[in-house]
Short mmCIF file of C-alpha atoms and ligand atoms in Angstrom, two decimals:
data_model
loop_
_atom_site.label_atom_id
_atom_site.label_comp_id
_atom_site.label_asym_id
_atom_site.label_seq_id
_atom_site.Cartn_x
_atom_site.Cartn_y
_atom_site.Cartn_z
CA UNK A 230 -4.67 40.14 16.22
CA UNK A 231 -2.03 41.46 18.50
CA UNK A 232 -0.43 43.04 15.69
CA UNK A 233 -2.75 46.06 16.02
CA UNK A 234 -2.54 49.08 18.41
CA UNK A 235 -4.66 49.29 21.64
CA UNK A 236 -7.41 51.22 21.10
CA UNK A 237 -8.13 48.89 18.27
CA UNK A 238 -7.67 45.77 20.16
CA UNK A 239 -9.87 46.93 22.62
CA UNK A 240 -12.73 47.32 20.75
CA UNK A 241 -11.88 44.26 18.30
CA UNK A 242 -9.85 41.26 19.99
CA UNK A 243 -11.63 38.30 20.88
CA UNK A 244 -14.58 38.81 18.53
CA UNK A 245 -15.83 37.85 15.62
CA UNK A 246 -18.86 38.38 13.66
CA UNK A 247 -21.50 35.80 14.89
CA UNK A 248 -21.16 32.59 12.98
CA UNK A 249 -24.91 31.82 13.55
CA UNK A 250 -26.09 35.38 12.46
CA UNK A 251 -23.41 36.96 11.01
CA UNK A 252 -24.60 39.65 14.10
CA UNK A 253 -21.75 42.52 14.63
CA UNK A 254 -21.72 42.63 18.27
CA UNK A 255 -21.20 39.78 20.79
CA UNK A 256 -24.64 38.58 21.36
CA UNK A 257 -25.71 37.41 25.07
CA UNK A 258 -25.53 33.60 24.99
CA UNK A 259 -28.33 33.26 27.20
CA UNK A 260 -27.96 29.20 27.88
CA UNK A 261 -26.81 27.09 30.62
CA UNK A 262 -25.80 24.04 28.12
CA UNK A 263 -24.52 23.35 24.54
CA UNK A 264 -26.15 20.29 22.74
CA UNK A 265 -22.76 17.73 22.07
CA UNK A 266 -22.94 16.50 18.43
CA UNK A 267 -22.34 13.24 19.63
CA UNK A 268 -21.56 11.25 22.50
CA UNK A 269 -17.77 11.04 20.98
CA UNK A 270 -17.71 14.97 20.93
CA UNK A 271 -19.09 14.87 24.20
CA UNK A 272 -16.26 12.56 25.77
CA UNK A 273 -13.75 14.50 24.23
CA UNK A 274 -15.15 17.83 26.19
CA UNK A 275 -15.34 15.96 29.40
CA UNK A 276 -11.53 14.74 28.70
CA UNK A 277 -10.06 17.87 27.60
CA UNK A 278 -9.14 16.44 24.57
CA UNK A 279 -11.61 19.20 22.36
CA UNK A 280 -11.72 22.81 23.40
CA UNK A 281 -15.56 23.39 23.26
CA UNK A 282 -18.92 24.60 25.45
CA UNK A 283 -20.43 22.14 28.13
CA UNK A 284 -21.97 23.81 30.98
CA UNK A 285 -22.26 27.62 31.87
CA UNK A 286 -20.38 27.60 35.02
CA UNK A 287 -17.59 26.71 32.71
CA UNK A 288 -17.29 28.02 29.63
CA UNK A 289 -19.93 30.56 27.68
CA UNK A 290 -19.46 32.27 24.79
CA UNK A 291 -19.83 35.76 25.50
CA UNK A 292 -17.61 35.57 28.22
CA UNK A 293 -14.95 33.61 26.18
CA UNK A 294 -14.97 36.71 24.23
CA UNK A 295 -14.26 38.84 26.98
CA UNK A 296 -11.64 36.39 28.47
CA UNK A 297 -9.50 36.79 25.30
CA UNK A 298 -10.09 40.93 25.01
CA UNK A 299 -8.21 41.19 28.33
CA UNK A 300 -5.85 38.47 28.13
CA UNK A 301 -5.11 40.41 24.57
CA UNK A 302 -4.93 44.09 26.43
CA UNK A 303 -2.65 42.30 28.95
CA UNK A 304 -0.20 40.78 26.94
CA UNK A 305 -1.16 37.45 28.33
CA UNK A 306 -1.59 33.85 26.63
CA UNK A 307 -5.07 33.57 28.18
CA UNK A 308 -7.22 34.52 31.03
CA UNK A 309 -10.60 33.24 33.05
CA UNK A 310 -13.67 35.47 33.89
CA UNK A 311 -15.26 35.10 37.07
CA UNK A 312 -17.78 36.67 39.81
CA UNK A 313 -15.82 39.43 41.27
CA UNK A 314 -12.68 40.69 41.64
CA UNK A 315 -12.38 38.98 44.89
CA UNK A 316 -13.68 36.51 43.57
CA UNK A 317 -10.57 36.35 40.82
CA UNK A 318 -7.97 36.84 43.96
CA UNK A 319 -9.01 33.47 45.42
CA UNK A 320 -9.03 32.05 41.72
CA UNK A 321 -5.47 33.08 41.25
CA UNK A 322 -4.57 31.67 44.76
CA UNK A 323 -6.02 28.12 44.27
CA UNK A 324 -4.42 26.48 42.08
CA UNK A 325 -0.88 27.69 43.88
CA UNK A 326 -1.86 27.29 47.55
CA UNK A 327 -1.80 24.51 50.14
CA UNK A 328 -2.91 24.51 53.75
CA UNK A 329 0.20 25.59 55.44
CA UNK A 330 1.49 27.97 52.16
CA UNK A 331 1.75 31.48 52.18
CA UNK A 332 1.32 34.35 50.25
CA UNK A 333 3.52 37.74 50.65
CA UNK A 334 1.97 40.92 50.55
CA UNK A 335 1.78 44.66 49.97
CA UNK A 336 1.05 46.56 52.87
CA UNK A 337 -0.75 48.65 50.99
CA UNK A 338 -4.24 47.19 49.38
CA UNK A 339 -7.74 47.54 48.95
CA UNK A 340 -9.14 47.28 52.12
CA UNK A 341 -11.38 44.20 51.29
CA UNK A 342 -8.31 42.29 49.90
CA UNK A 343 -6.82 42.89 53.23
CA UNK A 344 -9.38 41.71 55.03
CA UNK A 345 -9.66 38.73 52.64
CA UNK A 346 -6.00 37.91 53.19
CA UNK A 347 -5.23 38.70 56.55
CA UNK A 348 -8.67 36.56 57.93
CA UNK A 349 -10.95 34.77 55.17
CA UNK A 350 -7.62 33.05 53.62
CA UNK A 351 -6.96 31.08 57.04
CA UNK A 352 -9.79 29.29 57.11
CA UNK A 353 -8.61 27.15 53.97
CA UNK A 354 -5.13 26.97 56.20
CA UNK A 355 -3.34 29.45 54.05
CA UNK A 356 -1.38 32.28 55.85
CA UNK A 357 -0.86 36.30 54.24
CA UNK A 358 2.99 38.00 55.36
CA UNK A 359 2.62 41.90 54.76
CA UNK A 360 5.19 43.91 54.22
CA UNK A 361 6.16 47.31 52.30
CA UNK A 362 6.95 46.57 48.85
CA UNK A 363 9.67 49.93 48.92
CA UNK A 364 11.91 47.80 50.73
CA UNK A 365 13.02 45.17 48.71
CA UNK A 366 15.59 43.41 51.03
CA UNK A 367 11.60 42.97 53.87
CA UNK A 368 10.33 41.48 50.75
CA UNK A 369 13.29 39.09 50.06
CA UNK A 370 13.34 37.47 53.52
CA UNK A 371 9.68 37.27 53.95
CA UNK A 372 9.70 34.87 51.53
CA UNK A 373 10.50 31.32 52.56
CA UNK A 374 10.23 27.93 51.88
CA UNK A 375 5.98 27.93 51.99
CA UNK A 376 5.54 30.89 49.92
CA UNK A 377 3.63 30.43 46.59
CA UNK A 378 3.04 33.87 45.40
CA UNK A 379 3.72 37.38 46.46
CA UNK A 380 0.28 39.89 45.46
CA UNK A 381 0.62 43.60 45.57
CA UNK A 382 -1.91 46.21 43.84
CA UNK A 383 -0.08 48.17 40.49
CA UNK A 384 -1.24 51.53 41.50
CA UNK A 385 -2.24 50.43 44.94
CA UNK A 386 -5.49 51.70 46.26
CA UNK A 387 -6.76 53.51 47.78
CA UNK A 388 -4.18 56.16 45.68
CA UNK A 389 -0.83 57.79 45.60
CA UNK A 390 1.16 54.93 46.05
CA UNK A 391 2.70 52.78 42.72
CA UNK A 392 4.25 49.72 42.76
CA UNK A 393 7.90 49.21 41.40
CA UNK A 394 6.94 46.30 39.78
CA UNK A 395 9.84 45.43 37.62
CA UNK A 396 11.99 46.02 40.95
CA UNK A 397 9.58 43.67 42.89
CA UNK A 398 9.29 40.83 40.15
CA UNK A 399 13.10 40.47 39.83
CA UNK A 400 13.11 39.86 43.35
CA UNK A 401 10.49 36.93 42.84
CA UNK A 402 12.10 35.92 39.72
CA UNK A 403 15.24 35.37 42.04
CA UNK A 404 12.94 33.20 44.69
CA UNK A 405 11.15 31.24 42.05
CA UNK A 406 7.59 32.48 42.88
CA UNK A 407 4.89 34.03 40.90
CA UNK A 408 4.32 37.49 41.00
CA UNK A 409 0.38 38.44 41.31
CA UNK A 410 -0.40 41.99 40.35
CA UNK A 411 -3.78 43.27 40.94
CA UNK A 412 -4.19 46.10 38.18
CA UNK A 413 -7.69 47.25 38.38
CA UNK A 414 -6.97 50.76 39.40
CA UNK A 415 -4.04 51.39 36.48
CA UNK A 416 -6.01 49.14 33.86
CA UNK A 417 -4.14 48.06 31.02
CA UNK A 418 -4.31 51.34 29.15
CA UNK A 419 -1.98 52.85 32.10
CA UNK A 420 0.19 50.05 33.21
CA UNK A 421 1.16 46.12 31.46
CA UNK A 422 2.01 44.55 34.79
CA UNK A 423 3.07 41.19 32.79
CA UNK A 424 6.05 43.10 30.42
CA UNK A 425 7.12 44.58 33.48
CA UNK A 426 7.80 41.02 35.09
CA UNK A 427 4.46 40.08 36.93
CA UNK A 428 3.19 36.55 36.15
CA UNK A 429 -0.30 36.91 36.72
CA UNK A 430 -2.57 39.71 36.94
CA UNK A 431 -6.43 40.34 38.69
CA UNK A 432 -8.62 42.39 37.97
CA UNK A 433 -11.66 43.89 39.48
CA UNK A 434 -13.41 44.46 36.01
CA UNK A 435 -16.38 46.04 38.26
CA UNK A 436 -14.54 49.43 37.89
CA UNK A 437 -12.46 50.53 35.09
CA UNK A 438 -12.53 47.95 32.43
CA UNK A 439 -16.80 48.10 32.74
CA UNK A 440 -16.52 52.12 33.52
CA UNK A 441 -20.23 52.45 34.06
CA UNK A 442 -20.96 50.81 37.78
CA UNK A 443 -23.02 48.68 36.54
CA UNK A 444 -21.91 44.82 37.16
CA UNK A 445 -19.45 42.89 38.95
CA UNK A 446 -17.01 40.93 37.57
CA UNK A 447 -13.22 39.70 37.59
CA UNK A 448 -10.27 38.55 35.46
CA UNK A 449 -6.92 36.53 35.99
CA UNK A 450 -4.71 36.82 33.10
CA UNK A 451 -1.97 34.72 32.83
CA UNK A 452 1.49 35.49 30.79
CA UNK A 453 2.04 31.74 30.21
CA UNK A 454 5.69 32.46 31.34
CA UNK A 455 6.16 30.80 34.52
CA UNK A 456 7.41 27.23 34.78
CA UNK A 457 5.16 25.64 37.36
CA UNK A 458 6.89 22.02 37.37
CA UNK A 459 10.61 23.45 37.91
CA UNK A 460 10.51 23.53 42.09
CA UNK A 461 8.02 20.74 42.59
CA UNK A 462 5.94 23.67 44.64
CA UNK A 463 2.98 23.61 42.74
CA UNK A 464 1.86 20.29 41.88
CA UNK A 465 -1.94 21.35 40.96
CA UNK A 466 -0.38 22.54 38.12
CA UNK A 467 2.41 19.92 37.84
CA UNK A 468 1.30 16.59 39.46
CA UNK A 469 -1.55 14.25 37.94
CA UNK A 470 -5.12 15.56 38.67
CA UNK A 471 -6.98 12.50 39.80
CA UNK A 472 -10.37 14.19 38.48
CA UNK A 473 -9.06 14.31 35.26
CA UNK A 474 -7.81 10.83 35.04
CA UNK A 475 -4.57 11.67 36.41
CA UNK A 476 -3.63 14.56 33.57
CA UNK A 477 -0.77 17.10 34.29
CA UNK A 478 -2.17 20.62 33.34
CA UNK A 479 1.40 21.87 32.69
CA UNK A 480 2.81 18.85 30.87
CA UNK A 481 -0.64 18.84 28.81
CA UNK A 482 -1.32 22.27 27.99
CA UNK A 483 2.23 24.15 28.53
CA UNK A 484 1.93 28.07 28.61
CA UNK A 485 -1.67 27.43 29.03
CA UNK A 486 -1.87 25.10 32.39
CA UNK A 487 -2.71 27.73 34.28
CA UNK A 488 -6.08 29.02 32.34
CA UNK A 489 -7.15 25.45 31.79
CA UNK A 490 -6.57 24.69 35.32
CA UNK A 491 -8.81 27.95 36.15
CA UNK A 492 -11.85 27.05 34.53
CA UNK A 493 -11.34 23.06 34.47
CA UNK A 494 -11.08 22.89 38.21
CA UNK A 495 -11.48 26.71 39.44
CA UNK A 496 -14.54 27.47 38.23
CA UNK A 497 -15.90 23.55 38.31
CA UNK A 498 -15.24 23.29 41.75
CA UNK A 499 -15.27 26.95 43.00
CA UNK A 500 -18.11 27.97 40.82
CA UNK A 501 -17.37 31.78 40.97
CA UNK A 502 -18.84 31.93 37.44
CA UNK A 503 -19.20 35.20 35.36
CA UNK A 504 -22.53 35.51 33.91
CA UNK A 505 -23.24 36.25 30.07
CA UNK A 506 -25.23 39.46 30.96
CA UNK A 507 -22.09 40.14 32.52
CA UNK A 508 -19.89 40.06 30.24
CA UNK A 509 -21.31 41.40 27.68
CA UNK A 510 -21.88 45.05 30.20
CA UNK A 511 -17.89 44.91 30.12
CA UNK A 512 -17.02 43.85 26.32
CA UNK A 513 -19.54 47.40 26.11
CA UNK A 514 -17.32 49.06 28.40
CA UNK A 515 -13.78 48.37 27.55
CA UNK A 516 -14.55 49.54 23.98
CA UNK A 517 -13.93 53.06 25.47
CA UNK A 518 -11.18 52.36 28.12
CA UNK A 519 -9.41 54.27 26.06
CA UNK A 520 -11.32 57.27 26.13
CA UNK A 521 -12.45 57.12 29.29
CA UNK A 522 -8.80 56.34 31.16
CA UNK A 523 -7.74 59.58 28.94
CA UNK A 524 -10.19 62.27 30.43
CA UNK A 525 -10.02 60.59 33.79
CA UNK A 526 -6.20 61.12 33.95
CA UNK A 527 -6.71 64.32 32.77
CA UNK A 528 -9.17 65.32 35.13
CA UNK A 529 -7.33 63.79 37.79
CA UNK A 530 -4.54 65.86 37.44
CA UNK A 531 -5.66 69.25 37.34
CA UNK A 532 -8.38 68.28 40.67
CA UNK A 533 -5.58 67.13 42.31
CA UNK A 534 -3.31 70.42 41.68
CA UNK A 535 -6.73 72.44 42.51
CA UNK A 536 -6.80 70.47 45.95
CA UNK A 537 -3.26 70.76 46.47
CA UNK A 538 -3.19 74.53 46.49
CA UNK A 539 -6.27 74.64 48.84
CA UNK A 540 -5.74 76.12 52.69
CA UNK A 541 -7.83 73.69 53.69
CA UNK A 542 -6.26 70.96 52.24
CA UNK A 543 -3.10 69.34 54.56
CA UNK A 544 -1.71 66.81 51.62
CA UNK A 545 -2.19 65.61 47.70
CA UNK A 546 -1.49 61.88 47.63
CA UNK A 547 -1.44 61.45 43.79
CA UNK A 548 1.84 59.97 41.74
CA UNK A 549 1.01 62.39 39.17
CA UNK A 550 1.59 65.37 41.49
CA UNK A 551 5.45 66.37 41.70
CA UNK A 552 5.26 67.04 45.25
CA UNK A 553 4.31 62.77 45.86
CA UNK A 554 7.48 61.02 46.33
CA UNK A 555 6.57 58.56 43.52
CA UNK A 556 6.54 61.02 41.07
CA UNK A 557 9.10 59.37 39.10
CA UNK A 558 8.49 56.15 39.34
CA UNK A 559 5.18 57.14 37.76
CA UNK A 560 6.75 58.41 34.97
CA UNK A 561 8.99 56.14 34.38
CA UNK A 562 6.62 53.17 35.06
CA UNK A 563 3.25 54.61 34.15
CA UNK A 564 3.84 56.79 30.50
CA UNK A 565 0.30 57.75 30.13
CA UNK A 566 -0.28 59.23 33.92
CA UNK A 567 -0.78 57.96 37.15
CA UNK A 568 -4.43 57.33 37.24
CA UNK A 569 -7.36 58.78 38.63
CA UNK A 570 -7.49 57.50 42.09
CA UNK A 571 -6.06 59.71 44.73
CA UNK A 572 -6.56 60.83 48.41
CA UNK A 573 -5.92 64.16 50.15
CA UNK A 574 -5.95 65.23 54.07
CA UNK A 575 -8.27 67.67 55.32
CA UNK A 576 -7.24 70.39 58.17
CA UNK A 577 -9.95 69.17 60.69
CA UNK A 578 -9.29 65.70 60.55
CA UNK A 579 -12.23 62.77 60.68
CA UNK A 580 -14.84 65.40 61.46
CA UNK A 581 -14.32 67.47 58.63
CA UNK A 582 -13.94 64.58 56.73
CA UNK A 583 -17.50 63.08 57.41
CA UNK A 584 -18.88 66.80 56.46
CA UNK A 585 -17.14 66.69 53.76
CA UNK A 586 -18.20 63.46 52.14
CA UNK A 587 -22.09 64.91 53.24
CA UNK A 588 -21.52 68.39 51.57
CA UNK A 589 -20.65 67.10 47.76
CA UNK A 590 -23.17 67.30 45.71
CA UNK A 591 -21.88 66.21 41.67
CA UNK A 592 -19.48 63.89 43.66
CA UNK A 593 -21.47 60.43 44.87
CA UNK A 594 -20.49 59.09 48.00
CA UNK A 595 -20.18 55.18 47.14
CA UNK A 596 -17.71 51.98 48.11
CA UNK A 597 -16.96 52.14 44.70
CA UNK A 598 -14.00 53.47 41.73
CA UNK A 599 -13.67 53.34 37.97
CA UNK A 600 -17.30 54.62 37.49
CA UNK A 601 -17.74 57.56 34.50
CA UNK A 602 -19.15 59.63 37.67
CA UNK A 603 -17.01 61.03 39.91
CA UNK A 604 -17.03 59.20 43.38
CA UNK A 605 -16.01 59.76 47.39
CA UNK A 606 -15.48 57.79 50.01
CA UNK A 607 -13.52 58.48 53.46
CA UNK A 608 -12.02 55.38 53.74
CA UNK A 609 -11.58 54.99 57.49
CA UNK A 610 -14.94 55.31 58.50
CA UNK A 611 -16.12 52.65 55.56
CA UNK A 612 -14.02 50.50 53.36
CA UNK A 613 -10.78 50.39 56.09
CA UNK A 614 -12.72 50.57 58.76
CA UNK A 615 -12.03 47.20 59.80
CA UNK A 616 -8.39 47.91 60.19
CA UNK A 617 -6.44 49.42 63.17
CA UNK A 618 -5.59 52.78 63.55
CA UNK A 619 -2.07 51.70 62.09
CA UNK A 620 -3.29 49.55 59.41
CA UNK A 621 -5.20 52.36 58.04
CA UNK A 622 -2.56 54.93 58.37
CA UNK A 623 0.03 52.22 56.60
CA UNK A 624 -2.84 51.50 53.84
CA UNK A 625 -3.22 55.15 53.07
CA UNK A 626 -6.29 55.45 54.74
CA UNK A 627 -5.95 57.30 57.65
CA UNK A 628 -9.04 59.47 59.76
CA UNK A 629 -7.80 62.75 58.09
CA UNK A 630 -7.67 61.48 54.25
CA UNK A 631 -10.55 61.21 51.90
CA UNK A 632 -10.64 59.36 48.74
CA UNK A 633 -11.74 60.40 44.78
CA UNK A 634 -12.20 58.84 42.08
CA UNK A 635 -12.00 61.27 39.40
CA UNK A 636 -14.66 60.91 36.81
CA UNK A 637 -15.44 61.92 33.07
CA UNK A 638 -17.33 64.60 33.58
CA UNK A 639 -16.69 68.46 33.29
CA UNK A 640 -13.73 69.17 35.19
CA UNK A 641 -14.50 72.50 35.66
CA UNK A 642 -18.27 71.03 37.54
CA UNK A 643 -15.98 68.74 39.88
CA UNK A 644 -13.65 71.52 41.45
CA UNK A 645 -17.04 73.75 41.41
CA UNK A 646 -18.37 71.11 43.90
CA UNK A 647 -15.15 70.44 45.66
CA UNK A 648 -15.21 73.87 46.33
CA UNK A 649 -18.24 74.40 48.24
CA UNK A 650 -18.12 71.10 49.85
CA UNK A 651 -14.27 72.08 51.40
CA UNK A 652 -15.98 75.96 52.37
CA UNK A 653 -18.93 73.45 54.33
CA UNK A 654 -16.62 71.41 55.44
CA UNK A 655 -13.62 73.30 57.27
CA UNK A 656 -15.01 77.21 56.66
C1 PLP B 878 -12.85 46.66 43.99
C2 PLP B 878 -11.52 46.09 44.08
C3 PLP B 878 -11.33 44.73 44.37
C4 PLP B 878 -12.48 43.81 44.63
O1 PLP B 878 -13.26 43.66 43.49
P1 PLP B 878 -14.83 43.29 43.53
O2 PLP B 878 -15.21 43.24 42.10
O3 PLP B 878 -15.52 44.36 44.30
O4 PLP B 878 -14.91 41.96 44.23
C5 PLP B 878 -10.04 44.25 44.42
N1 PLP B 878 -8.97 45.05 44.21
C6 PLP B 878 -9.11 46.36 43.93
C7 PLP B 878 -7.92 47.20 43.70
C8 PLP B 878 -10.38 46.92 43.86
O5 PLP B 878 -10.52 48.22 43.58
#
């Protein structure tokens, strides 16, 4: 299947034709449990002896089929569906982590991850060390001898700022842990964090890869590249699993120990499970990622050279801008643009900010990105507001900036409103 381009694959890998029905798109498999043909087949399931359907909070079909379209988009051996994107950064975590293990990472992340990381994560006994991911040699000696895993974002939200991922990954080659790479805001079509050295990689399939704001979901796709029993620091992966009669998911299943391990023990015990309905809103969805990710990079970057050449506007944080000093590294890492998320700084600061956000009218103010319809937020009085005046300043959310998500729609419409809104906003 691999062997065909893209756009192709998105619409295509992972399906097949329903071999009840012969029906041409994935049907819903509305159904909690799968009748065993016999109590042989059954004990094979329960053993992991026979790949197969048991129990809903497992396995389903329709979201098998969406498991393998974004392991395929990835470049990854497999991947597991689940609840949420957050929901998929604990997932990834799990298997890896220990009370008294760390993870390393980017200072600059979507603000729930932060909060996730910096307090949720410590009530399990595991500990989050930020640092900024541009300097390589902070990165290097933050990780020590209880690290499992350094996470950063590909084109980190909340805009403007891209990772130098194969720069960061041969630093974690070097300390023999995985590399996480959270690539909801790039998407596959923009950025293949796995052939650029990342081991795993989340998603938030709530934005992009559905498009349409519709459900929540999440992805970890693994590259099946990483050899978990080599340092002896991951022995959920490498050690005997007394639940499953003492089997070693690496030994057992090789490049794919760690997607067996996700839904054999993540989403058994964890039960962050992604529903059929669910799936099926994204399968729908990534058939246009293509598409879509075209006209929102497009749209992106002529809004953003609008804003840029405002008076009222202070500062364009976009990668696909020349004036951001991640221009190149865009380019260089990103072929197909540098996404459609992206803040700017008003001249008025907060105030004008909150007027702002009040004074669109195509735009929607929501906690949400990726949608077909172009969205706002100011960041520091909502999603960052959590963080200190620092954090959200080092997150690229500080009081003055505002964030877009550049929709679909007619650009021409979206600067229209911009317009007015900036004339309201700072006169
Ligand atoms: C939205 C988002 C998340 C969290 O995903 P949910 O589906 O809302 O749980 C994580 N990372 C990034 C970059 C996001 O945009």
């Amino acid at each position: 299947m691999s062997a065909y381009g893209f756009d192709t694959l998105a619409i295509h890998a992972g399906a097949r034709p329903d071999p009840a029905t012969g029906a041409r798109q994935t049907p819903i498999y509305q159904t909690t449990a799968y009748v065993f043909r016999d109590a042989d087949h059954a004990a094979a399931l329960f053993n992991l002896q026979e790949v197969g359907f048991i129990y809903s909070r497992l396995t389903n079909p329709t979201v098998s089929v969406l498991q393998e379209r974004i392991a395929t988009l990835e470049g990854g051996v497999g991947a597991v569906c689940c609840s949420s994107g957050h929901a998929a950064q604990i997932m990834a975590l799990f298997p890896l982590m220990r009370p008294g293990c760390n993870v390393v990472a980017s200072t600059r992340l979507y603000g729930g991850t932060y909060t996730q990381l910096t307090h949720t994560i410590r009530r399990f006994g595991w500990e989050a060390k930020f640092v900024d991911l541009d300097d390589l040699a902070a990165l290097e000696a933050a990780i020590d001898g209880n690290t499992r895993a350094v996470f950063c974002e590909s084109i980190a939200n909340p805009g403007g700022y891209v990772t130098d991922i194969p720069a960061v990954a041969e630093v974690t080659r070097r300390a023999g842990v995985p590399l996480i790479v959270d690539n909801t805001s790039a998407t596959p079509w923009l950025c293949r964090p796995l052939e650029q050295g990342a081991d795993l990689v989340v998603h938030s399939t709530t934005k992009y890869l559905t498009g349409n704001g519709t459900v929540t979901g999440g992805c970890i796709v693994d590259s099946g590249k990483f050899d978990w029993s080599a340092s002896g620091k991951f022995p959920s992966l490498s050690e005997p699993e007394v639940a499953y009669h003492g089997l070693r998911f690496h030994e057992t299943f090789g490049p794919m120990a760690f997607t067996f391990h996700g839904i054999a023990v993540g989403l058994r015990d964890l039960g962050m499970t992604m529903a059929p309905t669910t799936a099926f809103q994204t399968l729908l969805g990534i058939e246009t990622l293509s598409l879509r990710m075209e006209r929102h990079v497009q749209n992106a970057e002529k809004v953003a050279a609008w804003l840029e050449a405002r008076p009222e506007v202070e500062f364009v944080t976009y990668a696909g801008l020349p004036s951001s000093p991640y221009h190149d590294r865009a380019k260089r890492l990103y072929s197909k643009g540098a996404g459609a998320l992206f803040t700017f700084a008003l001249r008025g600061g907060y105030e004008a900010c909150v007027r702002f956000v009040d004074a669109v009218e195509l735009f929607s103010h929501v906690a949400n990105l990726g949608d077909a319809r172009s969205l706002i937020i100011h960041s520091a009085s909502t999603t960052h507001r959590q963080l200190t005046p620092e954090q959200q300043i080092a997150s690229g959310a500080a009081p003055n900036v505002v964030r877009l998500s550049i929709g679909i729609e007619n650009v021409d419409d979206l600067i229209a409103d911009l317009e007015q809104a900036l004339v309201k906003a700072v006169g």
